CSV table of C-alpha atoms in Angstrom, one decimal:
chain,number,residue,atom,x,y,z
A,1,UNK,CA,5.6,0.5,61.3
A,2,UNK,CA,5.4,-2.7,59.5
A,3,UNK,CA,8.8,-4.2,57.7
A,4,UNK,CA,9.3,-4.6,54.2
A,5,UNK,CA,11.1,-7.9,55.0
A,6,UNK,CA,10.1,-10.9,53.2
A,7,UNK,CA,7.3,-12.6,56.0
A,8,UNK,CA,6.5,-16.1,56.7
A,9,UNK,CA,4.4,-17.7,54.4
A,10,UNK,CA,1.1,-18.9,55.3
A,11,UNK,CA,-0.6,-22.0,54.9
A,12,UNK,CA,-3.1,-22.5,52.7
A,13,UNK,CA,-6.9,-23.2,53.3
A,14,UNK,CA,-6.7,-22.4,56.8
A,15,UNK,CA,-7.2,-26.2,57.3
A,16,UNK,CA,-3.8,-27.0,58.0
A,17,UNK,CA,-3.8,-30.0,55.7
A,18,UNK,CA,-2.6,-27.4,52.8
A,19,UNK,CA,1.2,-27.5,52.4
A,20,UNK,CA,2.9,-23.6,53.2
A,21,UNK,CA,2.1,-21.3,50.2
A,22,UNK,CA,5.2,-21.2,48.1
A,23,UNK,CA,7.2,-18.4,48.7
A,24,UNK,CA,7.1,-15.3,46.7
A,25,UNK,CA,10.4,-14.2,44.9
A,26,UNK,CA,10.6,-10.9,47.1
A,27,UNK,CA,13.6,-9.4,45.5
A,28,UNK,CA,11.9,-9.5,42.2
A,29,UNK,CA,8.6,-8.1,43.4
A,30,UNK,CA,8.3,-3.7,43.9
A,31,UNK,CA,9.4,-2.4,47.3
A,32,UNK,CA,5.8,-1.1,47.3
A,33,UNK,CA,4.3,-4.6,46.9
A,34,UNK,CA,6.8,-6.1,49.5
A,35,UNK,CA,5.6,-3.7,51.4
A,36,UNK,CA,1.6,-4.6,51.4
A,37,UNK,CA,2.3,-7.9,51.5
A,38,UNK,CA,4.1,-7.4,54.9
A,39,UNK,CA,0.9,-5.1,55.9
A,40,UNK,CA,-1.3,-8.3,54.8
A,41,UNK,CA,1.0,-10.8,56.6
A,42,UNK,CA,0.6,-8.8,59.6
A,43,UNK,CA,-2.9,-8.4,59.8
A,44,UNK,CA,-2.4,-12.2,59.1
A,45,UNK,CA,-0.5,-13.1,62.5
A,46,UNK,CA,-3.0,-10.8,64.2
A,47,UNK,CA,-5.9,-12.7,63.2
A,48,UNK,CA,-4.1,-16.3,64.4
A,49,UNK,CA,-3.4,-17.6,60.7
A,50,UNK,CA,-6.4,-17.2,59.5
A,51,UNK,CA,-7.3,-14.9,56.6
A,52,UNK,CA,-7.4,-11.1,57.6
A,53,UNK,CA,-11.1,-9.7,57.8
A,54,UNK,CA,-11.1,-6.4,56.0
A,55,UNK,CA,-13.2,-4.6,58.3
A,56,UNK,CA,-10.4,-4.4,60.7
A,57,UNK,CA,-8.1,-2.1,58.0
A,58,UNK,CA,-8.3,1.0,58.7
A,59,UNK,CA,-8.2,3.3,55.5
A,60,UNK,CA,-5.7,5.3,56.4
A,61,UNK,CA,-3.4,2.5,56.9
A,62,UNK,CA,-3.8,1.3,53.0
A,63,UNK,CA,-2.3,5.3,52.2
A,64,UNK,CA,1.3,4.4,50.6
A,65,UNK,CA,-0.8,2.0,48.4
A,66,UNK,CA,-4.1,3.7,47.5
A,67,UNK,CA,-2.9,5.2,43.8
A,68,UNK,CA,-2.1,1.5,43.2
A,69,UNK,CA,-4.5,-0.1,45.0
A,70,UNK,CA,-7.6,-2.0,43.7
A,71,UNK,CA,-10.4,-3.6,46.0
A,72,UNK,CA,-12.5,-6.3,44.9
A,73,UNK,CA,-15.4,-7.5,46.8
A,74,UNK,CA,-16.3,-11.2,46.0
A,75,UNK,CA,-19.7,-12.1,45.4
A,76,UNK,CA,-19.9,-15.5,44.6
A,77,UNK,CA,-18.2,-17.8,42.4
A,78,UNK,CA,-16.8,-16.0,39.8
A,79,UNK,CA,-18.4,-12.7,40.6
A,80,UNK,CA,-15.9,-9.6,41.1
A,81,UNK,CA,-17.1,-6.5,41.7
A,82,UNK,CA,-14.9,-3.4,41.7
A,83,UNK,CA,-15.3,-1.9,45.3
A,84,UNK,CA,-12.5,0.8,44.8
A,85,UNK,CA,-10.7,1.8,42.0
A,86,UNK,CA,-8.6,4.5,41.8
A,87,UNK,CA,-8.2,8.1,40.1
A,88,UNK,CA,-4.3,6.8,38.6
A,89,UNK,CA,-6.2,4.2,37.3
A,90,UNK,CA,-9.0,6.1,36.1
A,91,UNK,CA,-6.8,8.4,34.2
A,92,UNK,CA,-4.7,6.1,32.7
A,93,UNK,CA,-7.5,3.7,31.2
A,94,UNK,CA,-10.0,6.3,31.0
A,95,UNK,CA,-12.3,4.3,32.3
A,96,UNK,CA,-14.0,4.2,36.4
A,97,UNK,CA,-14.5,0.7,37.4
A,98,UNK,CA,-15.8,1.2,40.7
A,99,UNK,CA,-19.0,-0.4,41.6
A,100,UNK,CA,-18.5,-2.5,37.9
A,101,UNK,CA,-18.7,-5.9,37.4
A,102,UNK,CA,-15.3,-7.7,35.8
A,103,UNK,CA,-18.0,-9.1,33.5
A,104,UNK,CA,-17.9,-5.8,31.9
A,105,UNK,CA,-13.7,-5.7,30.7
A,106,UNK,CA,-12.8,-7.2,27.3
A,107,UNK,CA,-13.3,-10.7,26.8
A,108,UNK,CA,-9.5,-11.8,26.9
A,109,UNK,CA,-9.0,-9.3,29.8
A,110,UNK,CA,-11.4,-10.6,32.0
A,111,UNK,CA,-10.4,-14.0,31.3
A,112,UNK,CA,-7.4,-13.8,32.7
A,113,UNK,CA,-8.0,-11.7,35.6
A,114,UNK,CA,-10.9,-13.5,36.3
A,115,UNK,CA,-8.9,-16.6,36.6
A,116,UNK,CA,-6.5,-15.0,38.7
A,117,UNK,CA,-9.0,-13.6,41.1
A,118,UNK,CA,-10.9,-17.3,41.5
A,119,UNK,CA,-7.5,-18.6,41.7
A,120,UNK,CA,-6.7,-16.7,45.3
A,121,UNK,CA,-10.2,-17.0,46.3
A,122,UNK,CA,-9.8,-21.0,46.0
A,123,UNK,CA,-6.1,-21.3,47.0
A,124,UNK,CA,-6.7,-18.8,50.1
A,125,UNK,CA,-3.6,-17.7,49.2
A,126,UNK,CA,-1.7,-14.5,47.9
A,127,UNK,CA,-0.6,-14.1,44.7
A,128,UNK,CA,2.1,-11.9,42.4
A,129,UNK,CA,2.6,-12.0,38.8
A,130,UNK,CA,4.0,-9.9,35.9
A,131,UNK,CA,2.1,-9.1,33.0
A,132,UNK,CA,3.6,-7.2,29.9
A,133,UNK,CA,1.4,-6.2,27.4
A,134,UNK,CA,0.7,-3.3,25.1
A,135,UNK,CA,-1.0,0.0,25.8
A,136,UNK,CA,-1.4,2.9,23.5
A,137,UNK,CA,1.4,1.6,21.7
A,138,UNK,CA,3.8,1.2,24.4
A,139,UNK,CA,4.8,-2.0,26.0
A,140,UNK,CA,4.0,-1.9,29.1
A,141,UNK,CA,4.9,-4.6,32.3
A,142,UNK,CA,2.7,-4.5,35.6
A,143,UNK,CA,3.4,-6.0,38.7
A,144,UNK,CA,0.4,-7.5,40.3
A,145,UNK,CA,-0.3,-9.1,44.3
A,146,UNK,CA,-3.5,-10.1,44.7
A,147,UNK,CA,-4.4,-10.4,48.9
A,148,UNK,CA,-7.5,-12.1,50.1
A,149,UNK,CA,-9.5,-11.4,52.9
A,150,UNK,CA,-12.4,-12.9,54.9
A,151,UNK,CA,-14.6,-11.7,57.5
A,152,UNK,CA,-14.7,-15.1,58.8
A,153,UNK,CA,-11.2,-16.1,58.2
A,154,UNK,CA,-11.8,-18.9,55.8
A,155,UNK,CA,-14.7,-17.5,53.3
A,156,UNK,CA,-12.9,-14.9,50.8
A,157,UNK,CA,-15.1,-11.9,50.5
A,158,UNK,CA,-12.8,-9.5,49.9
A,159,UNK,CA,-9.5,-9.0,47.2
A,160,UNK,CA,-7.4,-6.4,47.8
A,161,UNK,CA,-4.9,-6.2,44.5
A,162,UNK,CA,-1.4,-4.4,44.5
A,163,UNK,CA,-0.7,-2.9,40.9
A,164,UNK,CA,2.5,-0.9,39.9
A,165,UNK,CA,4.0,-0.3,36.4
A,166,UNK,CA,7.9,-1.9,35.9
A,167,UNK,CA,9.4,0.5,33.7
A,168,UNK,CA,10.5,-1.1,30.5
A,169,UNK,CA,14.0,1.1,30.3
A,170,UNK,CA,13.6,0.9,26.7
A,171,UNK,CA,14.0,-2.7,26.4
A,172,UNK,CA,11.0,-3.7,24.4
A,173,UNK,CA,9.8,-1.6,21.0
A,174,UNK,CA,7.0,-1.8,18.9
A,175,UNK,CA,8.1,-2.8,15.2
């Protein structure tokens, strides 16, 4: 069983001349996401500091997560590619990214997740943000952790991206 507790943070770049990642704000983030980033941080001390290779998660470890969970294989500079996306998802967007390109979301959208996404993969580092925007009319905030992973421990070829909804609790209306 892995602990939700906040882990240590790593250092970046893996070349030990980055200084330790900042450390996330853990009793702001989802018990959920605390949660996956504990599983990440683990696999992380397994693999000696170094970047967890993905081939070594077993999918049924990633179940608590998998309505929430969004894997993003990294081609090459600036190349995302949706590797699993799931049915939540698919249901509330109405739309099936797997196996798309992020080249193929709205202009605005894919800016910004493209810079978050080439962000991590340059950092070697996790990240977690809130976004708030507006969906069908609603205002809606997400919680976002994005986790890289390498085969090699250094390259990231793999993103794997926590996303849950904060409910609003009627805080925010539409005029």
């Amino acid at each position: 069983r892995v602990s939700a507790s906040p882990p240590r943070s790593p250092r970046g770049g893996g070349s030990g001349a980055d200084p330790p990642m900042p450390v996330i704000q853990f009793g702001a983030m989802q018990p959920k996401l605390r949660e996956l980033y504990a599983f990440w941080d683990d696999r992380r001390q397994r693999s000696d500091g170094k970047l967890p290779s993905i081939m070594r998660v077993h999918a049924e470890s990633l179940t608590p997560w998998l309505k929430n969970l969004v894997i993003m294989t990294v081609r090459r500079e600036g190349e995302f590619v949706y590797r699993y996306y799931p049915k939540t998802f698919v249901e509330q967007f109405g739309v099936d990214m797997s196996g798309r390109d992020t080249t193929e979301l709205p202009e605005a959208q894919r800016a910004l997740i493209e810079h978050e996404y080439d962000y991590v993969r340059q950092k070697k580092r996790p990240t977690w943000r809130m976004y708030t925007g507006e969906f069908d009319n609603e205002i809606v905030t997400w919680e976002r952790l994005i986790l890289p992973f390498a085969a090699d421990g250094e390259t990231i070829d793999t993103l794997m991206i926590g996303v849950y909804e904060a409910k609003n609790a009627g805080l925010f209306e539409i005029a």
